[in-house]
Coordinates of C-alpha atoms in Angstrom, one line a residue:
M5 CA -29.8 37.9 58.6
K6 CA -26.9 36.8 58.2
L7 CA -27.7 33.4 59.2
N8 CA -29.8 32.4 56.0
F9 CA -27.1 34.1 54.2
A10 CA -24.3 32.0 55.3
L11 CA -27.1 29.2 55.2
K12 CA -27.4 30.3 51.4
I13 CA -23.1 30.3 51.2
F14 CA -22.9 27.0 52.2
A15 CA -25.3 25.4 50.1
V16 CA -24.1 26.5 47.0
A17 CA -20.7 25.3 47.9
A18 CA -22.3 21.9 48.5
V19 CA -24.2 22.0 45.3
S20 CA -20.5 22.9 43.7
L21 CA -18.8 20.4 46.1
T22 CA -21.0 17.4 44.6
V23 CA -21.2 18.5 41.1
T24 CA -17.2 18.9 40.9
S25 CA -17.1 15.1 42.8
C26 CA -18.7 13.7 40.1
S27 CA -17.0 14.9 37.6
K28 CA -13.5 14.4 38.7
S29 CA -14.9 10.6 39.6
N30 CA -17.5 9.6 36.6
N31 CA -14.5 10.3 33.9
Y32 CA -16.3 8.0 31.5
K33 CA -14.0 5.4 30.8
D34 CA -16.2 1.8 32.0
S35 CA -19.4 3.8 31.4
S36 CA -21.2 5.1 28.1
R37 CA -20.7 9.8 28.0
G38 CA -24.3 9.0 25.6
T39 CA -26.0 7.2 28.2
G40 CA -24.6 7.0 31.3
W41 CA -25.0 2.9 30.9
K42 CA -21.9 0.1 32.0
I43 CA -20.2 -0.4 28.6
D44 CA -18.6 -3.5 30.4
G45 CA -20.1 -5.9 28.1
K46 CA -21.5 -8.1 31.5
N47 CA -25.6 -9.1 31.9
G48 CA -25.9 -8.9 28.2
G49 CA -25.1 -4.7 28.1
F50 CA -23.0 -3.1 25.1
K51 CA -19.1 -3.6 25.9
A52 CA -16.5 -1.1 24.4
N53 CA -12.6 -1.6 24.3
T54 CA -11.7 0.3 27.1
D55 CA -8.0 -0.4 27.1
Y56 CA -7.0 0.6 23.9
T57 CA -3.8 2.9 24.0
E58 CA -2.7 2.7 20.0
Q59 CA -2.0 1.3 16.9
A60 CA 1.0 -1.3 17.0
T61 CA 3.7 -1.1 14.7
G62 CA 3.9 -4.3 12.4
P63 CA 6.6 -5.9 11.6
G64 CA 9.3 -4.4 9.2
L65 CA 7.4 -0.4 9.6
V66 CA 8.5 2.7 11.3
F67 CA 6.0 5.4 11.1
V68 CA 5.4 8.2 9.7
E69 CA 3.7 11.2 11.2
G70 CA 2.0 13.3 8.9
G71 CA 1.7 16.4 7.5
T72 CA 1.9 19.1 4.5
F73 CA 4.4 19.5 2.3
T74 CA 5.2 20.9 -1.4
M75 CA 4.6 17.5 -3.2
G76 CA 6.0 18.1 -6.6
K77 CA 9.1 19.6 -8.2
V78 CA 10.8 22.9 -7.9
Q79 CA 14.0 22.8 -9.5
D80 CA 14.9 22.8 -13.0
D81 CA 13.0 20.4 -15.2
V82 CA 15.5 20.2 -18.1
M83 CA 12.8 16.6 -19.1
H84 CA 10.6 18.7 -19.9
D85 CA 8.2 16.4 -18.7
W86 CA 6.2 18.7 -17.1
N87 CA 3.8 15.9 -15.0
N88 CA 5.4 17.5 -11.2
S89 CA 4.0 20.5 -11.3
P90 CA 4.7 21.5 -7.2
N91 CA 1.6 22.0 -5.3
Q92 CA 0.5 22.2 -1.7
Q93 CA -0.7 18.5 0.0
H94 CA -1.1 16.8 3.0
V95 CA -1.3 13.1 4.2
Q96 CA -2.1 11.7 7.4
S97 CA -0.2 9.9 9.5
F98 CA 0.9 6.7 8.1
Y99 CA 3.1 3.6 8.4
I100 CA 6.2 2.6 5.3
D101 CA 8.7 -0.3 5.0
E102 CA 11.8 0.5 6.6
T103 CA 13.3 -0.9 3.9
E104 CA 12.3 -2.1 0.6
V105 CA 10.7 -5.5 0.4
T106 CA 13.9 -7.7 -0.1
N107 CA 14.3 -11.0 -2.1
V108 CA 14.4 -13.2 1.5
M109 CA 11.2 -11.4 2.3
Y110 CA 9.8 -12.3 -1.1
L111 CA 10.8 -16.2 -0.9
E112 CA 9.2 -16.5 2.7
Y113 CA 5.8 -15.7 0.5
L114 CA 6.6 -18.0 -2.6
D115 CA 7.2 -21.0 -0.5
W116 CA 4.1 -20.3 1.3
L117 CA 2.0 -20.5 -1.5
K118 CA 4.1 -23.8 -3.1
K119 CA 2.7 -25.5 0.3
V120 CA -0.9 -24.2 0.5
F121 CA -0.9 -24.5 -3.7
P122 CA 1.3 -26.7 -4.9
P123 CA 2.0 -25.8 -8.7
T124 CA 2.5 -29.5 -9.4
D125 CA -1.2 -29.3 -9.1
E126 CA -3.1 -28.4 -12.4
N127 CA -5.9 -26.8 -10.3
Y128 CA -3.6 -24.3 -9.1
R129 CA -0.6 -24.1 -10.8
N130 CA -0.8 -20.8 -12.5
I131 CA -1.0 -19.0 -8.9
Y132 CA 2.4 -20.0 -8.0
T133 CA 3.8 -19.2 -11.3
G134 CA 2.0 -16.1 -11.7
A135 CA 3.8 -14.7 -8.6
L136 CA 7.5 -15.6 -10.0
P137 CA 9.3 -12.2 -10.2
D138 CA 10.7 -12.2 -13.7
T139 CA 14.3 -13.4 -13.5
L140 CA 14.8 -12.5 -17.0
V141 CA 14.7 -8.8 -16.7
W142 CA 18.5 -9.1 -15.9
R143 CA 18.8 -10.0 -19.7
N144 CA 21.2 -7.9 -21.9
R145 CA 21.1 -8.7 -25.9
L146 CA 24.9 -7.2 -25.6
G147 CA 26.1 -7.7 -21.9
F148 CA 27.0 -10.5 -19.9
N149 CA 24.0 -10.9 -16.8
E150 CA 23.6 -14.3 -16.7
T151 CA 24.3 -14.3 -12.7
M152 CA 22.2 -12.2 -11.6
T153 CA 19.6 -14.3 -13.7
E154 CA 20.1 -17.5 -12.2
N155 CA 20.8 -16.6 -8.8
Y156 CA 19.4 -13.0 -7.8
L157 CA 16.7 -14.0 -6.3
R158 CA 17.5 -17.1 -4.6
H159 CA 20.9 -17.3 -4.1
P160 CA 21.1 -16.5 -0.1
A161 CA 24.1 -14.0 -0.9
F162 CA 22.0 -11.8 -2.4
A163 CA 18.8 -12.3 0.7
N164 CA 19.0 -9.2 1.7
Y165 CA 18.3 -7.5 -1.5
P166 CA 15.5 -5.9 -3.1
V167 CA 13.3 -7.9 -4.9
V168 CA 13.1 -6.9 -8.5
G169 CA 11.7 -7.9 -11.5
V170 CA 7.7 -7.6 -9.7
S171 CA 5.3 -6.3 -11.3
W172 CA 2.8 -3.6 -9.8
L173 CA -0.3 -6.6 -9.8
Q174 CA 2.1 -8.8 -8.3
A175 CA 3.2 -6.1 -5.3
V176 CA -0.1 -5.4 -4.3
E177 CA -0.8 -9.6 -3.9
F178 CA 1.9 -9.8 -2.0
S179 CA 0.7 -6.9 -0.2
D180 CA -2.6 -8.3 0.8
W181 CA -0.9 -11.6 2.2
R182 CA 1.4 -10.1 4.5
S183 CA -1.4 -8.6 5.6
N184 CA -3.3 -12.1 6.6
R185 CA -0.6 -13.6 7.9
V186 CA 0.8 -11.1 9.7
N187 CA -3.0 -11.0 11.1
E188 CA -3.0 -14.8 11.4
L189 CA -0.4 -14.5 13.7
I190 CA -1.4 -11.9 16.2
L191 CA -4.6 -14.2 16.8
E192 CA -3.1 -17.5 17.5
E193 CA -0.4 -15.6 20.0
K194 CA -3.5 -14.0 21.8
G195 CA -5.0 -17.2 21.9
Y196 CA -8.2 -16.8 19.5
T197 CA -6.9 -19.3 16.8
A198 CA -5.5 -23.0 17.3
R199 CA -1.9 -23.2 17.9
G200 CA -0.1 -23.9 14.4
A201 CA -3.8 -23.1 13.0
R202 CA -1.3 -21.2 10.1
F203 CA 0.7 -24.0 9.5
D204 CA -2.1 -26.4 9.9
V205 CA -3.8 -25.4 5.9
E206 CA -5.2 -26.6 2.8
A207 CA -5.6 -24.4 -0.7
G208 CA -9.7 -24.6 0.2
S209 CA -9.1 -23.5 4.8
T210 CA -6.5 -20.3 3.6
F211 CA -6.9 -17.6 6.6
D212 CA -8.2 -13.6 5.1
T213 CA -8.4 -11.2 7.3
E214 CA -11.8 -9.6 5.8
T215 CA -13.6 -12.4 5.9
Y216 CA -12.2 -13.3 8.8
L217 CA -14.2 -9.6 10.1
N218 CA -17.1 -10.8 8.0
A219 CA -18.3 -14.2 8.3
P220 CA -15.6 -16.1 11.4
T221 CA -17.1 -19.1 11.0
L222 CA -16.2 -19.2 7.1
A223 CA -12.5 -18.3 7.9
Y224 CA -10.0 -21.5 7.6
G225 CA -12.7 -22.6 5.3
G226 CA -15.2 -22.8 7.7
S227 CA -12.7 -25.2 10.3
D228 CA -14.4 -24.1 13.9
S229 CA -11.6 -26.2 15.6
L230 CA -9.1 -24.2 13.5
A231 CA -10.5 -20.3 14.1
R232 CA -12.8 -21.1 17.6
G233 CA -9.4 -23.6 19.1
G234 CA -7.0 -20.9 21.2
R235 CA -7.3 -20.7 24.6
A236 CA -8.8 -17.1 24.7
S237 CA -11.8 -18.9 22.2
E238 CA -11.6 -21.2 24.9
S239 CA -11.4 -19.9 28.4
R240 CA -14.4 -17.5 27.2
M241 CA -16.7 -20.7 25.9
K242 CA -16.1 -21.8 30.0
R243 CA -17.4 -19.0 30.9
N244 CA -20.6 -19.5 28.4
D245 CA -19.2 -16.1 27.2
S246 CA -20.2 -17.0 23.3
T247 CA -20.7 -13.5 22.7
D248 CA -16.7 -12.4 21.9
I249 CA -15.3 -16.1 20.7
F250 CA -14.1 -14.4 17.6
I251 CA -12.3 -11.0 17.3
Q252 CA -14.0 -8.2 15.8
Q253 CA -12.9 -4.9 14.5
K254 CA -13.8 -2.9 18.1
D255 CA -11.6 -5.3 19.7
G256 CA -8.6 -3.6 18.1
V257 CA -6.2 -6.3 17.7
L258 CA -6.0 -6.8 14.0
L259 CA -4.0 -4.2 12.1
P260 CA -5.3 -2.3 9.1
K261 CA -4.1 -4.4 5.7
Y262 CA -0.5 -3.6 4.5
R263 CA -0.4 -2.1 0.4
L264 CA 1.0 -0.2 -1.8
P265 CA 1.7 3.4 -0.5
T266 CA 0.6 6.2 -3.0
E267 CA 2.5 9.7 -4.5
A268 CA 1.5 11.2 -2.0
E269 CA 3.1 9.5 1.2
W270 CA 5.9 7.6 -1.0
E271 CA 6.6 11.0 -1.8
Y272 CA 6.5 12.8 1.7
A273 CA 8.3 10.2 3.5
A274 CA 11.1 10.1 1.4
L275 CA 11.8 14.2 1.6
G276 CA 11.6 13.0 5.7
L277 CA 9.9 16.0 6.8
T278 CA 10.2 15.9 10.2
E279 CA 10.6 19.1 11.0
L280 CA 9.5 22.2 9.0
R281 CA 10.8 25.4 10.8
S282 CA 12.7 25.8 7.5
Y283 CA 11.3 28.1 5.0
N284 CA 13.1 26.0 2.3
V285 CA 11.7 22.8 3.6
Y286 CA 8.5 23.8 3.7
R287 CA 8.2 25.6 0.3
G288 CA 9.5 22.2 -1.4
R289 CA 13.6 23.2 -1.6
K290 CA 14.8 20.0 -0.3
K291 CA 16.0 18.4 -3.6
Y292 CA 16.7 15.1 -1.8
P293 CA 15.5 12.5 1.5
W294 CA 19.0 13.8 2.6
N295 CA 19.9 17.7 3.5
G296 CA 22.0 19.6 0.9
S297 CA 22.1 19.6 -2.6
Y298 CA 24.5 17.4 -3.2
T299 CA 25.4 13.7 -3.3
R300 CA 27.8 13.1 -0.7
S301 CA 28.2 13.2 3.2
S302 CA 29.9 16.3 4.0
S303 CA 29.9 15.6 7.5
R304 CA 33.3 15.4 9.5
R305 CA 32.4 11.8 10.6
T306 CA 31.9 10.6 6.5
R307 CA 33.0 13.2 4.5
G308 CA 32.9 11.7 0.6
D309 CA 31.1 8.6 0.8
H310 CA 28.5 8.5 -1.0
L311 CA 24.4 8.8 0.0
A312 CA 23.0 6.6 -2.3
N313 CA 23.1 3.6 -4.9
F314 CA 22.7 5.4 -8.5
K315 CA 24.9 5.5 -11.9
Q316 CA 27.4 8.2 -11.4
S317 CA 28.0 8.6 -15.8
D318 CA 28.5 7.1 -18.6
G319 CA 29.8 3.3 -17.7
D320 CA 30.2 4.0 -14.3
Y321 CA 27.5 2.9 -12.1
G322 CA 30.0 2.6 -9.1
G323 CA 32.8 5.2 -8.8
I324 CA 36.6 3.7 -8.7
A325 CA 37.2 1.1 -6.6
G326 CA 37.6 1.8 -3.5
W327 CA 37.2 4.8 -1.5
S328 CA 35.5 6.4 -3.8
D329 CA 33.3 3.7 -4.9
D330 CA 29.8 3.3 -3.6
N331 CA 30.0 0.2 -2.8
A332 CA 27.4 -1.2 -5.8
D333 CA 27.2 -1.7 -9.1
I334 CA 23.5 -3.6 -9.5
T335 CA 20.7 -3.4 -6.4
A336 CA 22.5 -2.7 -3.0
E337 CA 22.0 -5.0 0.6
V338 CA 19.4 -2.8 2.2
K339 CA 20.9 -0.4 5.2
S340 CA 23.5 -0.1 3.0
Y341 CA 23.0 3.4 3.4
E342 CA 22.5 5.9 5.7
P343 CA 18.4 6.7 6.6
N344 CA 16.5 9.9 6.5
D345 CA 15.4 12.1 9.2
F346 CA 12.3 9.3 9.5
G347 CA 14.6 6.7 9.8
I348 CA 13.7 4.9 5.9
Y349 CA 16.3 3.6 4.0
D350 CA 17.4 3.9 0.2
M351 CA 14.3 6.2 -0.9
A352 CA 16.8 7.5 -3.8
G353 CA 18.7 5.1 -5.6
N354 CA 18.9 1.4 -5.3
V355 CA 15.3 0.6 -6.9
S356 CA 13.1 2.6 -8.3
E357 CA 9.5 2.0 -6.5
W358 CA 5.8 1.0 -6.5
V359 CA 3.1 2.9 -5.6
A360 CA -0.1 2.7 -5.7
D361 CA -1.6 5.6 -8.2
V362 CA -2.8 5.2 -11.6
Y363 CA -0.7 7.4 -14.1
R364 CA -1.7 10.7 -15.6
P365 CA 0.5 14.0 -16.1
I366 CA -1.7 15.8 -14.0
V367 CA -1.9 16.6 -10.0
D368 CA -5.6 17.7 -9.8
D369 CA -5.0 19.5 -6.2
E370 CA -8.0 22.0 -7.3
F371 CA -10.0 19.1 -6.5
N372 CA -8.3 17.2 -3.3
D373 CA -5.4 17.9 -1.8
F374 CA -5.9 15.9 1.6
N375 CA -4.4 12.2 0.8
Y376 CA -4.4 12.7 -3.0
Y377 CA -5.0 9.4 -4.5
R378 CA -5.9 8.4 -8.3
G379 CA -7.1 4.8 -8.4
N380 CA -9.6 4.2 -6.3
V381 CA -12.0 1.6 -7.3
Y382 CA -14.8 1.2 -4.8
T383 CA -16.1 -2.4 -4.4
K384 CA -18.3 -3.6 -1.9
N385 CA -18.7 -7.6 -1.0
A386 CA -21.1 -10.1 -2.8
I387 CA -23.7 -11.5 -1.3
D388 CA -25.6 -14.9 -2.2
E389 CA -29.3 -15.5 -1.9
E390 CA -29.7 -16.4 1.4
G391 CA -27.5 -12.8 2.7
K392 CA -24.0 -14.5 3.1
V393 CA -20.8 -12.8 2.4
K394 CA -19.9 -15.4 -1.1
V395 CA -15.9 -16.7 0.1
V396 CA -13.6 -17.4 -3.4
T397 CA -13.2 -21.6 -3.1
V398 CA -11.2 -23.6 -5.3
D399 CA -13.9 -24.2 -7.9
S400 CA -14.4 -20.7 -8.3
I401 CA -11.0 -18.9 -8.6
V402 CA -11.3 -16.8 -12.2
Y403 CA -7.8 -16.2 -14.1
D404 CA -6.3 -12.9 -15.9
T405 CA -4.1 -12.9 -18.8
L406 CA -2.0 -10.0 -18.6
A407 CA -0.4 -8.6 -21.6
N408 CA 2.5 -10.5 -21.6
G409 CA 1.2 -13.3 -21.6
K410 CA 1.1 -14.8 -18.0
I411 CA -1.9 -16.0 -16.2
V412 CA -2.8 -14.8 -12.4
A413 CA -5.4 -15.3 -10.1
R414 CA -7.3 -12.1 -9.5
D415 CA -8.5 -13.8 -5.7
L416 CA -7.2 -16.8 -3.7
P417 CA -9.2 -19.3 -2.4
G418 CA -10.9 -17.7 1.3
E419 CA -11.2 -14.3 0.2
I420 CA -14.5 -12.6 0.0
L421 CA -15.3 -12.2 -3.2
Q422 CA -15.6 -7.9 -4.4
V423 CA -17.9 -7.2 -6.1
P424 CA -18.3 -3.3 -7.9
V425 CA -20.7 -0.9 -6.1
D426 CA -24.0 -0.2 -7.7
E427 CA -26.4 2.6 -7.4
D428 CA -27.6 1.3 -4.2
E429 CA -24.1 3.3 -2.8
T430 CA -24.2 6.1 -5.1
Y431 CA -27.8 7.0 -5.3
L432 CA -27.8 11.0 -4.1
R433 CA -23.8 11.0 -2.9
T434 CA -22.0 14.3 -4.0
Q435 CA -18.2 12.9 -2.9
F436 CA -18.3 9.4 -5.6
S437 CA -21.1 8.5 -8.4
Q438 CA -19.5 5.7 -10.0
S439 CA -16.8 2.7 -8.8
D440 CA -14.5 2.8 -11.0
N441 CA -12.5 6.4 -10.8
R442 CA -9.1 6.4 -12.1
N443 CA -10.0 8.6 -14.7
F444 CA -11.6 11.0 -12.8
R445 CA -11.4 14.8 -14.1
D446 CA -8.1 14.1 -15.9
G447 CA -7.7 16.1 -17.8
D448 CA -9.7 14.2 -21.3
R449 CA -13.4 15.1 -22.7
R450 CA -14.4 13.1 -21.0
S451 CA -13.8 14.8 -17.9
T452 CA -15.3 17.6 -18.6
R453 CA -18.8 18.7 -16.9
Y454 CA -21.2 18.3 -20.4
F455 CA -19.5 15.6 -22.1
E456 CA -22.0 13.4 -23.4
S457 CA -21.4 9.7 -25.3
F458 CA -24.2 9.1 -28.2
D459 CA -21.3 6.5 -29.9
D460 CA -19.5 4.3 -27.9
E461 CA -17.9 3.2 -31.2
D462 CA -16.7 6.3 -32.5
E463 CA -15.8 7.6 -29.2
E464 CA -13.0 5.1 -28.9
T465 CA -11.8 5.7 -32.6
D466 CA -12.1 9.9 -33.6
G467 CA -9.1 10.1 -31.8
K468 CA -10.1 13.1 -29.2
Q469 CA -9.6 11.3 -26.8
M470 CA -6.9 12.9 -24.3
Y471 CA -5.6 8.9 -22.7
N472 CA -6.4 7.1 -26.0
A473 CA -4.1 3.9 -25.8
P474 CA -3.2 0.9 -27.8
K475 CA -6.2 -2.0 -26.2
H476 CA -4.6 -5.2 -27.4
N477 CA -5.5 -8.6 -26.7
V478 CA -4.3 -10.9 -25.1
T479 CA -6.0 -15.2 -24.6
K480 CA -3.9 -18.0 -23.8
D481 CA -5.3 -21.4 -24.6
S482 CA -4.1 -25.4 -24.7
T483 CA -2.1 -23.9 -28.5
G484 CA -0.5 -21.0 -26.5
M485 CA -0.9 -17.3 -26.3
V486 CA -3.1 -15.8 -29.3
R487 CA -2.5 -12.3 -29.3
K488 CA -4.7 -9.2 -31.3
F489 CA -2.7 -6.2 -32.1
D490 CA -5.0 -3.1 -31.5
E491 CA -3.8 -2.0 -35.3
T492 CA -6.0 1.6 -35.4
N493 CA -3.8 4.2 -36.8
N494 CA -5.3 7.3 -34.4
R495 CA -3.6 5.7 -31.1
T496 CA -1.8 8.7 -29.0
T497 CA -0.3 7.6 -25.8
L498 CA 0.6 5.0 -24.0
I499 CA -1.6 6.2 -21.1
N500 CA -4.5 4.3 -19.7
D501 CA -6.2 3.0 -16.9
E502 CA -3.5 -0.2 -16.1
V503 CA -0.6 2.2 -16.3
R504 CA 1.0 2.9 -12.8
V505 CA 3.9 5.7 -11.5
Y506 CA 6.8 4.1 -9.7
K507 CA 9.3 6.5 -8.1
G508 CA 12.6 7.2 -6.7
G509 CA 16.0 6.7 -9.1
S510 CA 17.7 3.4 -9.0
W511 CA 21.3 2.4 -9.4
R512 CA 20.8 2.6 -13.4
D513 CA 19.7 6.2 -12.9
R514 CA 21.4 9.6 -13.3
A515 CA 21.1 11.4 -10.1
Y516 CA 18.8 13.5 -11.9
W517 CA 16.1 10.9 -10.8
L518 CA 16.6 10.7 -7.4
D519 CA 15.0 14.0 -6.2
P520 CA 11.5 12.2 -4.0
A521 CA 9.4 14.7 -6.9
Q522 CA 10.3 12.9 -10.4
R523 CA 7.6 10.0 -11.3
R524 CA 7.5 8.2 -14.0
F525 CA 5.0 5.0 -15.5
L526 CA 4.8 1.6 -16.2
P527 CA 1.9 -0.7 -17.3
Q528 CA 0.8 -2.7 -14.3
G529 CA 1.7 -6.0 -15.2
M530 CA 5.2 -5.5 -16.3
A531 CA 8.7 -5.5 -14.5
T532 CA 12.3 -4.8 -14.8
D533 CA 15.4 -5.2 -13.2
D534 CA 15.5 -1.8 -11.4
I535 CA 11.7 -1.6 -9.8
G536 CA 11.4 -3.3 -6.5
F537 CA 8.3 -2.3 -4.1
R538 CA 7.7 -1.1 -0.6
C539 CA 4.6 -1.4 1.7
A540 CA 2.8 1.2 3.7
M541 CA 0.0 0.9 5.9
S542 CA -2.4 3.0 7.2
R543 CA -2.5 5.2 10.9
V544 CA -5.8 4.9 12.6
G545 CA -6.7 6.9 16.0
S546 CA -4.5 9.5 16.6
K547 CA -2.2 11.8 14.6
S548 CA 1.1 11.7 16.6
K549 CA 2.9 8.4 18.2
S550 CA 2.6 8.8 22.3
A551 CA 5.7 7.2 23.6
K552 CA 2.9 4.8 24.9
S553 CA 3.1 2.7 21.7
A554 CA 1.8 -0.8 21.4
R555 CA 4.9 -2.9 20.0

């Protein structure tokens, strides 16, 4: 009996040891947790990137760990705008520019456009001119500002000052261009494209990230010598390994897009909520990007110094010359003031900044309190009759005429043509039912549950819509601009689907506007001398940034 019992104990221990050793030895790093098959890509099998650590930090960006915060204004609303009522929101982790986009950064963009799409060529003239900032924003009928008009953008003295005179549309185009140039350099440095390919381009063969991922043979205008000419691709071809000549999304090499931050992201980043142990911080009592309720430093080392560039009072844009001065009358060079707790500079003062959102006086937190954003217009890649994506060519560029008469390109050559999503994507979905969602639940009668429109013409003119802004029609031909103004008498607002939010106070604003919760709006095609922008990038993967960050 004792022998049998001992044998049973030994057998159980052996089985336990075998199971334990198997679980320790198989960590599923190189094999599938689902099938047990190898995922190293050998012998024609599936290949997965098992060495990926985490997202690299793109040029110019800093990491912002997401979390919950009180979005909106909890201080006195002396302007009685009632457009920023406090509500609790959660944003995912993301990256945002350390500083505003500067003149020299934007000049690099203009220089690239000028080389690739020379304005001397009539076919491309509007691409370059459509990207030029409006330097005339500095002019004032009763002020001598010609020095800024003539020098602010291009003179090296202003190289590291924030770019202004840029519309929301131009800021979006810059962000798209920046995404492509950063990923283009990554591919070249890792040896997947020909060295110097980013310089050896013509108007019809520009690199676009989405084109490379969706139709890599069409990248660089279909030039194999550029798209396949890298060291890594050549070595794989020598090994007859043609499956991974092109980088794919699953490789984790390319960065997500640069874009404008959402309003929620911008406000969260501006507040600098690196810790939420303070009740007042969590409940939204933090008034500025820095701690405290004053605009001057209270620390012993810098006591009395200004913490931002803003208008002190009537006729006082910088203070009395000397110690009391904030060292700026117009904009200031980036990093002139201390950063907030996230390490981000000038989230209050200097220039106000465009964010991605379409403006509405309400933030509908009852419908969504996670990554809030108003402005979604869902599109998809256009597909031709052969089932291939349609890429914009030099002969198929579409131009739009803005309300101010400026002509801008809707898409650049090399990009994939986008079309609205249709019923194939929306059928039986519960989370969205149409392509354009900019005016979803925005408070007007069209947003009510039982609204039905039987007469579109009556709907536009009966004056019962809340957001029935004037609809002007501006076109441009060989004779100049043709303006057809909306002369309807019952228009009640300037708010429509083309007005965008801008945040943060500027050098022209009083301290009241330095509160990150403040929000104003401007048509997306207009520009001023006190609005700039900075870019953001989504974070993929873990919420927190580990110590093994790839740089």
